PDB file of C-alpha atoms in Angstrom:
ATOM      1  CA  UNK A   1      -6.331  44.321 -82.089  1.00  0.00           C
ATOM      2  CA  UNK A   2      -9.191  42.272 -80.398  1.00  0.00           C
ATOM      3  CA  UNK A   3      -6.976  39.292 -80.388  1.00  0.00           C
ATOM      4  CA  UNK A   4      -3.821  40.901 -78.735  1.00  0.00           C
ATOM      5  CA  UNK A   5      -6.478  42.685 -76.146  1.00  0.00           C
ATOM      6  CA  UNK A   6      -7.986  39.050 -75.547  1.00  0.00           C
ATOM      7  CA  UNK A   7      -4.351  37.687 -74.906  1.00  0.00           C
ATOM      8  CA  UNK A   8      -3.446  40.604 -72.693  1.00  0.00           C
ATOM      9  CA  UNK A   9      -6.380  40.209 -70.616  1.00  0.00           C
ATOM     10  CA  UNK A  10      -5.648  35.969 -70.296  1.00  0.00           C
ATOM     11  CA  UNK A  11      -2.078  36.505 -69.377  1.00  0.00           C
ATOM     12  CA  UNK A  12      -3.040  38.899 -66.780  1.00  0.00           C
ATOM     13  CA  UNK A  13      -6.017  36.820 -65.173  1.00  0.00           C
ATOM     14  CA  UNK A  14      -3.301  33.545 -65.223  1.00  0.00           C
ATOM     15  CA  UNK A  15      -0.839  35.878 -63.461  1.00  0.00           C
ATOM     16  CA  UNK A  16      -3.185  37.005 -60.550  1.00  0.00           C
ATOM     17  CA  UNK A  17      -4.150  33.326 -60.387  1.00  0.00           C
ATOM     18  CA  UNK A  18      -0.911  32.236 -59.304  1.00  0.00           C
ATOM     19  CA  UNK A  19      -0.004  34.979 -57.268  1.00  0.00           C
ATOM     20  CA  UNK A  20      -3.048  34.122 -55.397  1.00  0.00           C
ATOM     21  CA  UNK A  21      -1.984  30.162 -55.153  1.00  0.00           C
ATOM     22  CA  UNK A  22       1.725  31.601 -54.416  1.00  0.00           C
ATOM     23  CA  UNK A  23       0.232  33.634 -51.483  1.00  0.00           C
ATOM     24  CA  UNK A  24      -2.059  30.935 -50.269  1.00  0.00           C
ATOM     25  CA  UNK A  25       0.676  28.133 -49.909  1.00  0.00           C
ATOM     26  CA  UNK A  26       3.000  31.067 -48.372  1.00  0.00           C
ATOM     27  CA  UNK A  27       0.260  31.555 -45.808  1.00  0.00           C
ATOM     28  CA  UNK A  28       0.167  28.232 -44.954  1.00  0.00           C
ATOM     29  CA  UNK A  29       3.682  27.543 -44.358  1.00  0.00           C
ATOM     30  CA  UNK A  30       3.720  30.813 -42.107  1.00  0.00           C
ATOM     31  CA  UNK A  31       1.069  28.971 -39.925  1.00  0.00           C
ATOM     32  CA  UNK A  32       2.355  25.685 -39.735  1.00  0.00           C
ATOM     33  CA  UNK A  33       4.543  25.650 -36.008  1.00  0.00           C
ATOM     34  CA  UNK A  34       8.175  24.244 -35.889  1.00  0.00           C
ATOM     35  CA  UNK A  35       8.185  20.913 -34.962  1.00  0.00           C
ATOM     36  CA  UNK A  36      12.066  21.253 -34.411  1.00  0.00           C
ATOM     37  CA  UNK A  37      11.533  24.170 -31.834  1.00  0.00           C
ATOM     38  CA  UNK A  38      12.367  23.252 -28.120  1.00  0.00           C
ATOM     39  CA  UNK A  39      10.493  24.747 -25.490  1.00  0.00           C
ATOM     40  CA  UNK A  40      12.233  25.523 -22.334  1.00  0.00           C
ATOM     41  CA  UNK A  41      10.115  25.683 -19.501  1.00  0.00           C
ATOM     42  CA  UNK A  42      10.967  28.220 -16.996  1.00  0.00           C
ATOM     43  CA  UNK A  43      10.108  26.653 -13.684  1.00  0.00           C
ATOM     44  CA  UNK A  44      12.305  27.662 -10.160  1.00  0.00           C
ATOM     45  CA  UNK A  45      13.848  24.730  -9.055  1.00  0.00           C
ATOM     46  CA  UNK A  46      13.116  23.950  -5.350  1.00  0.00           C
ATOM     47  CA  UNK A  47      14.790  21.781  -2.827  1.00  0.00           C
ATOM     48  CA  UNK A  48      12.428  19.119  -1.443  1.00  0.00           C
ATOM     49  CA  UNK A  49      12.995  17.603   1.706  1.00  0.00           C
ATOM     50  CA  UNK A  50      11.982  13.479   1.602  1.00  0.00           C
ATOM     51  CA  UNK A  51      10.054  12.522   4.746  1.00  0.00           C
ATOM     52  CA  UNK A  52      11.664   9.258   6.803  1.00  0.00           C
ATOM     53  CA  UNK A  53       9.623   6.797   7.052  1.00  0.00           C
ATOM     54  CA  UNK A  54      10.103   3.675   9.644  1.00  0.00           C
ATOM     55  CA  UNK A  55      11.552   0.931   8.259  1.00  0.00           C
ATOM     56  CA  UNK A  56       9.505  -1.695  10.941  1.00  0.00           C
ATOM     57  CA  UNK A  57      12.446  -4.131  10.602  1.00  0.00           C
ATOM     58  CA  UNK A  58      13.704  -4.367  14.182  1.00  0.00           C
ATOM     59  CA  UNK A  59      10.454  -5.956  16.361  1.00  0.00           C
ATOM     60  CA  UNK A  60      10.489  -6.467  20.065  1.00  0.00           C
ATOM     61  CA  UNK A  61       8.376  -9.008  21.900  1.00  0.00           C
ATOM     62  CA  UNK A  62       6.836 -10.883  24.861  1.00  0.00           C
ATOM     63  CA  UNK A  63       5.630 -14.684  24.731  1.00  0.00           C
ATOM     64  CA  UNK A  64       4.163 -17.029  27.351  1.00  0.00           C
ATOM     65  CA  UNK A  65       3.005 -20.673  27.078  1.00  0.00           C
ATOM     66  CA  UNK A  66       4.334 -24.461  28.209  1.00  0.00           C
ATOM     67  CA  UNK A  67       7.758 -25.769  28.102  1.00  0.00           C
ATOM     68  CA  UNK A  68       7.634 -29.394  28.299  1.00  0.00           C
ATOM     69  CA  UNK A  69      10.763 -30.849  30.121  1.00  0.00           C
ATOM     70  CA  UNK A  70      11.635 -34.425  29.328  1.00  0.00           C
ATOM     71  CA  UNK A  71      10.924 -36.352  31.831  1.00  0.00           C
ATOM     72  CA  UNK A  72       9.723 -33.677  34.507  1.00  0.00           C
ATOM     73  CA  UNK A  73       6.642 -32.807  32.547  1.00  0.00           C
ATOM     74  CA  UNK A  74       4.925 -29.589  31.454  1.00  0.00           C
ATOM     75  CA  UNK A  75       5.306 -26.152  32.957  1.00  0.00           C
ATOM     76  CA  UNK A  76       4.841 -22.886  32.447  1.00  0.00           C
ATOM     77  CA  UNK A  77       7.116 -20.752  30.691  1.00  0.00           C
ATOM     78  CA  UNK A  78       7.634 -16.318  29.794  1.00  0.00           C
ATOM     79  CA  UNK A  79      10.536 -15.199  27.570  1.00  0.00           C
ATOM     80  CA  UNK A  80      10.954 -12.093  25.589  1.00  0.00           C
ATOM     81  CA  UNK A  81      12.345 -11.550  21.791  1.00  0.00           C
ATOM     82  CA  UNK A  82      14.333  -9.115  19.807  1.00  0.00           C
ATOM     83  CA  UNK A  83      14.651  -9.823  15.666  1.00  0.00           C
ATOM     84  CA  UNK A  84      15.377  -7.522  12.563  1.00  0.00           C
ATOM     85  CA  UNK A  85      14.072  -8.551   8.832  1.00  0.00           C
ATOM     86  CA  UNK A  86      16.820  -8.859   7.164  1.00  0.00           C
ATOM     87  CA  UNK A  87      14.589  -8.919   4.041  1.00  0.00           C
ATOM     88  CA  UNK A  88      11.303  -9.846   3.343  1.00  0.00           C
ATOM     89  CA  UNK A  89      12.300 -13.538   3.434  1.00  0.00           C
ATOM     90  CA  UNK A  90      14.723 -13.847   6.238  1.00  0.00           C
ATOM     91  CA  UNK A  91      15.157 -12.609   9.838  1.00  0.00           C
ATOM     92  CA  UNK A  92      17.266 -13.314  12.696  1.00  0.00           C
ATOM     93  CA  UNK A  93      16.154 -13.549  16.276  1.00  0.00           C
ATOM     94  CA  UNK A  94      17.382 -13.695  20.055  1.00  0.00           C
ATOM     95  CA  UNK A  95      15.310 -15.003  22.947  1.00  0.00           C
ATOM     96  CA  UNK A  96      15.391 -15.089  26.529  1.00  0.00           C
ATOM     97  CA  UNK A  97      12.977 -17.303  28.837  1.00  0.00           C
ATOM     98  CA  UNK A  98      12.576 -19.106  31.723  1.00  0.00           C
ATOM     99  CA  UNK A  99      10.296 -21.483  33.408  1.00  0.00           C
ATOM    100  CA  UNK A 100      10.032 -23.785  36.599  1.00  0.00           C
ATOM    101  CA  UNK A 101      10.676 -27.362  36.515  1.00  0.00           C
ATOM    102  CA  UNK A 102       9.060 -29.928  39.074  1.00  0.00           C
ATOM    103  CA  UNK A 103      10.353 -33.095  40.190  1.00  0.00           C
ATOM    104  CA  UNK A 104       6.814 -33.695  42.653  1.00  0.00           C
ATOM    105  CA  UNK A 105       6.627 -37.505  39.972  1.00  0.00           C
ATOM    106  CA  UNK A 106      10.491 -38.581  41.361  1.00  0.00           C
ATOM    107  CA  UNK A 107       9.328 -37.697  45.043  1.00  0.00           C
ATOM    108  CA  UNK A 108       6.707 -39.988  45.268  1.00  0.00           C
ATOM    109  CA  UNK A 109       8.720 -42.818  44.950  1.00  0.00           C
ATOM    110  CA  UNK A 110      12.467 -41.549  45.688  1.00  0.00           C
ATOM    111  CA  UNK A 111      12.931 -40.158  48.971  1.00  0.00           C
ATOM    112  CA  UNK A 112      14.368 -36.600  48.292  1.00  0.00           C
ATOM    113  CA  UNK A 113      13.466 -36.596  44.527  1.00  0.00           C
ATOM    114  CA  UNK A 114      15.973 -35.673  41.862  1.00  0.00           C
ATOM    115  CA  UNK A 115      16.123 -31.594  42.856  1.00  0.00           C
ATOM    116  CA  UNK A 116      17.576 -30.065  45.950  1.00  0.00           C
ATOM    117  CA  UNK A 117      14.391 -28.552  46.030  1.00  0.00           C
ATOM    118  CA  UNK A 118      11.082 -29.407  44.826  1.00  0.00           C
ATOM    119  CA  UNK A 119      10.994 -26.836  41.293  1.00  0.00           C
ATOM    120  CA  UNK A 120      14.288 -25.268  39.711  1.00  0.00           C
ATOM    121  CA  UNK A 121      14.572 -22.671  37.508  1.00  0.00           C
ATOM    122  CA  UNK A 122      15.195 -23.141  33.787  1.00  0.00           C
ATOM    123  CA  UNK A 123      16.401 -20.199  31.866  1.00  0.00           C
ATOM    124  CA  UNK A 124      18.044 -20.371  28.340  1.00  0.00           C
ATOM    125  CA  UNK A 125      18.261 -18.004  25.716  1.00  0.00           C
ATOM    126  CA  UNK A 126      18.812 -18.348  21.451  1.00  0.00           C
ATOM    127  CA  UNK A 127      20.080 -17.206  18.932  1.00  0.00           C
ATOM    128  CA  UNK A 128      17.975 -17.938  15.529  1.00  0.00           C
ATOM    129  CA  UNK A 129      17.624 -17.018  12.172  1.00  0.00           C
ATOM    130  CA  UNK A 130      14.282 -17.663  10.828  1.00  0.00           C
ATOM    131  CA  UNK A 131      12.797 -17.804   6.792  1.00  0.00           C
ATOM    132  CA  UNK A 132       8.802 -16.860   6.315  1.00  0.00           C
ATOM    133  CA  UNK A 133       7.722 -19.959   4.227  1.00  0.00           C
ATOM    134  CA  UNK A 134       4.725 -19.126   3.685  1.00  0.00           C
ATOM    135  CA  UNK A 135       3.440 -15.141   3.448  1.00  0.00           C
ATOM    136  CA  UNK A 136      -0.202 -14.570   2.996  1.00  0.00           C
ATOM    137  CA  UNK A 137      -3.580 -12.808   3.906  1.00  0.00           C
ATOM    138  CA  UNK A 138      -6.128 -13.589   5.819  1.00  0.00           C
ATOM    139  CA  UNK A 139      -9.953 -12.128   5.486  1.00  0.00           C
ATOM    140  CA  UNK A 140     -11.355 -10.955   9.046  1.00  0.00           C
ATOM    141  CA  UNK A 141     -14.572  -8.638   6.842  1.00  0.00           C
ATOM    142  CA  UNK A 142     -15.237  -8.874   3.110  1.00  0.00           C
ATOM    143  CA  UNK A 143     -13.028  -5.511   2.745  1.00  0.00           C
ATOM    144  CA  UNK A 144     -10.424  -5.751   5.018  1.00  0.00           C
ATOM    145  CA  UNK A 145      -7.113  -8.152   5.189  1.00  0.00           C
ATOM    146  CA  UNK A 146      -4.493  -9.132   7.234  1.00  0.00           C
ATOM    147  CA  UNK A 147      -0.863 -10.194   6.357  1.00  0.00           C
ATOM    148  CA  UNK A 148       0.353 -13.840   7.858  1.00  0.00           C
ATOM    149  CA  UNK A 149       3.552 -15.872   7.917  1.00  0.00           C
ATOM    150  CA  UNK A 150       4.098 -19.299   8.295  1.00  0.00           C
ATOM    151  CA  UNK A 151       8.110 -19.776   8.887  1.00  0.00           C
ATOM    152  CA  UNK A 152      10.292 -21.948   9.840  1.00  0.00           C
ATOM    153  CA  UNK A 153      13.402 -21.358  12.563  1.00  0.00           C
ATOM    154  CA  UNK A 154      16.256 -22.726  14.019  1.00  0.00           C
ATOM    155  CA  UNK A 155      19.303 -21.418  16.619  1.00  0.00           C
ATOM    156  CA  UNK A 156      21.883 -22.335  18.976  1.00  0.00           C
ATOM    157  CA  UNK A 157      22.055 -21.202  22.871  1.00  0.00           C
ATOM    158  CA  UNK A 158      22.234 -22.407  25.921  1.00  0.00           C
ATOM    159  CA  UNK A 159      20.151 -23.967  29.046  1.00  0.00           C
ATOM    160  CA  UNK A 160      20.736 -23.527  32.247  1.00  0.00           C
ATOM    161  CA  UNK A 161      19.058 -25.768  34.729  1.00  0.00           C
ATOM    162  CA  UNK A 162      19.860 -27.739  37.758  1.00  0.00           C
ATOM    163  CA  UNK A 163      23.497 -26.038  38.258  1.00  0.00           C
ATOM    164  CA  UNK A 164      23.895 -27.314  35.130  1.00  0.00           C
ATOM    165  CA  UNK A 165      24.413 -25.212  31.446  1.00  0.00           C
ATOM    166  CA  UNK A 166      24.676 -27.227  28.104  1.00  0.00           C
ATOM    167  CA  UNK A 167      24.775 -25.728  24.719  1.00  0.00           C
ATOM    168  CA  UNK A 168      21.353 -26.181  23.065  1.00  0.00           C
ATOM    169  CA  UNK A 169      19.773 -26.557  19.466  1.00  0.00           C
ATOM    170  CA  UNK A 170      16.550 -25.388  18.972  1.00  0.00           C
ATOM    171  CA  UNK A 171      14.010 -25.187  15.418  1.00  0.00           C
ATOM    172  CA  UNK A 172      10.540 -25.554  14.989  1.00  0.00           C
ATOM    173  CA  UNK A 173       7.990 -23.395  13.023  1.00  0.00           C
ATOM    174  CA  UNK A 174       5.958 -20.061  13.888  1.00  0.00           C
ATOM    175  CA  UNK A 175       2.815 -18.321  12.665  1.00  0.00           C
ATOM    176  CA  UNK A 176       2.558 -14.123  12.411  1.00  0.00           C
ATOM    177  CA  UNK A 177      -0.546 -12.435  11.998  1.00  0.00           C
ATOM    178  CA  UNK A 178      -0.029  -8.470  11.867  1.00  0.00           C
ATOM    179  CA  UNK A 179      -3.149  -6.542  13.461  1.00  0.00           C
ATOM    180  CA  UNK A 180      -1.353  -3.036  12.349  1.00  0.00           C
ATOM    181  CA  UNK A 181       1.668  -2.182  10.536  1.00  0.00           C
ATOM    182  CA  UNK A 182       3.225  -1.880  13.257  1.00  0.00           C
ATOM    183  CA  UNK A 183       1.805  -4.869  15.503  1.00  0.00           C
ATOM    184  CA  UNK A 184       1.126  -8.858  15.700  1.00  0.00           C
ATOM    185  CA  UNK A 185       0.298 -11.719  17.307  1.00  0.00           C
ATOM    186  CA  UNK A 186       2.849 -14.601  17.175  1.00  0.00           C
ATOM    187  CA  UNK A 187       2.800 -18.188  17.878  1.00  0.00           C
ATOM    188  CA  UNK A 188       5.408 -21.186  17.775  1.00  0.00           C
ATOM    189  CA  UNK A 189       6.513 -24.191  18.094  1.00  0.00           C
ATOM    190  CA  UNK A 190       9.861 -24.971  19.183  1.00  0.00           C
ATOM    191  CA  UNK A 191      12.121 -27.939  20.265  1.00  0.00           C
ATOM    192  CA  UNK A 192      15.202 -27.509  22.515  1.00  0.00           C
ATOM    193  CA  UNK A 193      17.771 -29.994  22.562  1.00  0.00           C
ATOM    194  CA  UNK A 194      20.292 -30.411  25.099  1.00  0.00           C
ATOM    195  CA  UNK A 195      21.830 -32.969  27.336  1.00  0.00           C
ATOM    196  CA  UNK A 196      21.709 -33.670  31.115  1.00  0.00           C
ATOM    197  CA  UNK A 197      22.994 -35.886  33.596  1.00  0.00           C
ATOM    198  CA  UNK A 198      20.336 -35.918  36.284  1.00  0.00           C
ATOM    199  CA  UNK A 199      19.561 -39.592  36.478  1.00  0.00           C
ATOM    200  CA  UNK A 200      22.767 -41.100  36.684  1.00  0.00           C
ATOM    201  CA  UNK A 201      23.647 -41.115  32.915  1.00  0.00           C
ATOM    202  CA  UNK A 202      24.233 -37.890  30.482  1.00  0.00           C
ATOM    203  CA  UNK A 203      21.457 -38.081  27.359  1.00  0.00           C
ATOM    204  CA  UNK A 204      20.353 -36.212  24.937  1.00  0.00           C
ATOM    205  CA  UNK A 205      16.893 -34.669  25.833  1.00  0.00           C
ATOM    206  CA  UNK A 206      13.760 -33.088  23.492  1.00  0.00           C
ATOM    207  CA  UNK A 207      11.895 -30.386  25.515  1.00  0.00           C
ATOM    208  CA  UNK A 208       8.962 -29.215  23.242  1.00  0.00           C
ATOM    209  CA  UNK A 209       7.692 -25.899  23.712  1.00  0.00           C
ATOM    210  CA  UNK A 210       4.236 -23.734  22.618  1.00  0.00           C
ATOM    211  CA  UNK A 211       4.053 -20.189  23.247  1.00  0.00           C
ATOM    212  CA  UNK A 212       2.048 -17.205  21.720  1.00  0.00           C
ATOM    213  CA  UNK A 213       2.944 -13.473  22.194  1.00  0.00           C
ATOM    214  CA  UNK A 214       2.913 -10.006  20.641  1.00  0.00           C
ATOM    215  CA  UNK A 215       5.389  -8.197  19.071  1.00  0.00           C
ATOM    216  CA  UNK A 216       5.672  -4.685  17.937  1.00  0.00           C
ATOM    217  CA  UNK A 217       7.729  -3.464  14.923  1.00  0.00           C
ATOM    218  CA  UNK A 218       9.858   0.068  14.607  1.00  0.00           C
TER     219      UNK A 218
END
């Protein structure tokens, strides 16, 4: 009888023992989360309204500096220019100017000179499409900098000077230092060439010219 009580009791205490493993592995998968379960978040959707920014590719300008005329000298000379940046590389650009042209060198030793009157008025205006060769920064303080452009540029137009118009090529190369976003100093170097027949015989002239101006972006 001590024997079968002895096995009795083992069984029993083996029995609760699993149960008790049973219920601790149960608990555990209770408690461990879904990993498959999607959670949908319930936000209201609301409509935003993007702000509009300025795209700055359209710039408008004024320059001023020397036009030198081939064989009437230097003078002075004021245009104004209106480009858009195509992209960050390439922009097109028209100009107008004008400047006065003297003929005081032919007077001195032609009676009359070349000009009806002593200075005539120059004007011509361009068409140009121009590629930033060389984009950059400059350093004015330790913590601030300044974009520049180095670029090159080249158009046709026209001249008119002396009662006379004739088609024109022009290229040369400009520098562009931007103060603001939104403003910059500009400087360039330009040759026009175009004939004339003011001397008795039609040739081919090179009339260098050096301005600097500001332009403003919108």
């Amino acid at each position: 009888m001590r024997a079968d009580n002895m096995n009795k009791i083992s069984l029993a205490c083996f029995a609760t023992l699993a149960l008790l493993g049973n219920g601790g592995a149960f608990a555990q998968q209770t408690a461990r989360p879904d990993s498959n379960q999607v959670v949908v978040p319930e936000v209201e959707r609301r409509d935003v309204k993007l702000p509009k920014f300025p795209s700055k590719d359209i710039a408008v300008g004024l320059f001023a500096g020397t036009y030198a005329t081939q064989n009437f000298g230097a003078a002075g000379v004021v245009g104004a220019r209106l480009g858009y940046h195509i992209t960050e590389d390439w922009f097109v650009e028209a100009t107008l100017a004008q400047s006065k042209v003297s003929d005081e060198a032919f007077r001195q030793v032609l009676p009359g000179g070349i000009f009806v009157n002593q200075k005539e008025t120059l004007r011509y205006y361009a068409a140009s499409a121009g590629y930033n060769l060389l984009p950059g920064e400059v350093f004015p303080t330790a913590k601030r900098a300044k974009a520049t452009a180095i670029y090159l540029i080249a158009g046709v137009g026209s001249t008119k000077f002396n009662q006379q118009r004739s088609q024109t090529v022009s290229f040369g190369l400009g520098g562009r230092l931007l103060l603001t976003d939104r403003a910059a100093v500009q400087f360039d170097m330009r040759d026009h060439v175009f004939s004339l027949d003011l001397l008795g015989k039609r040739q081919s002239t090179h009339n260098l010219e050096l301005t600097g101006g500001f332009t403003y972006y919108f």
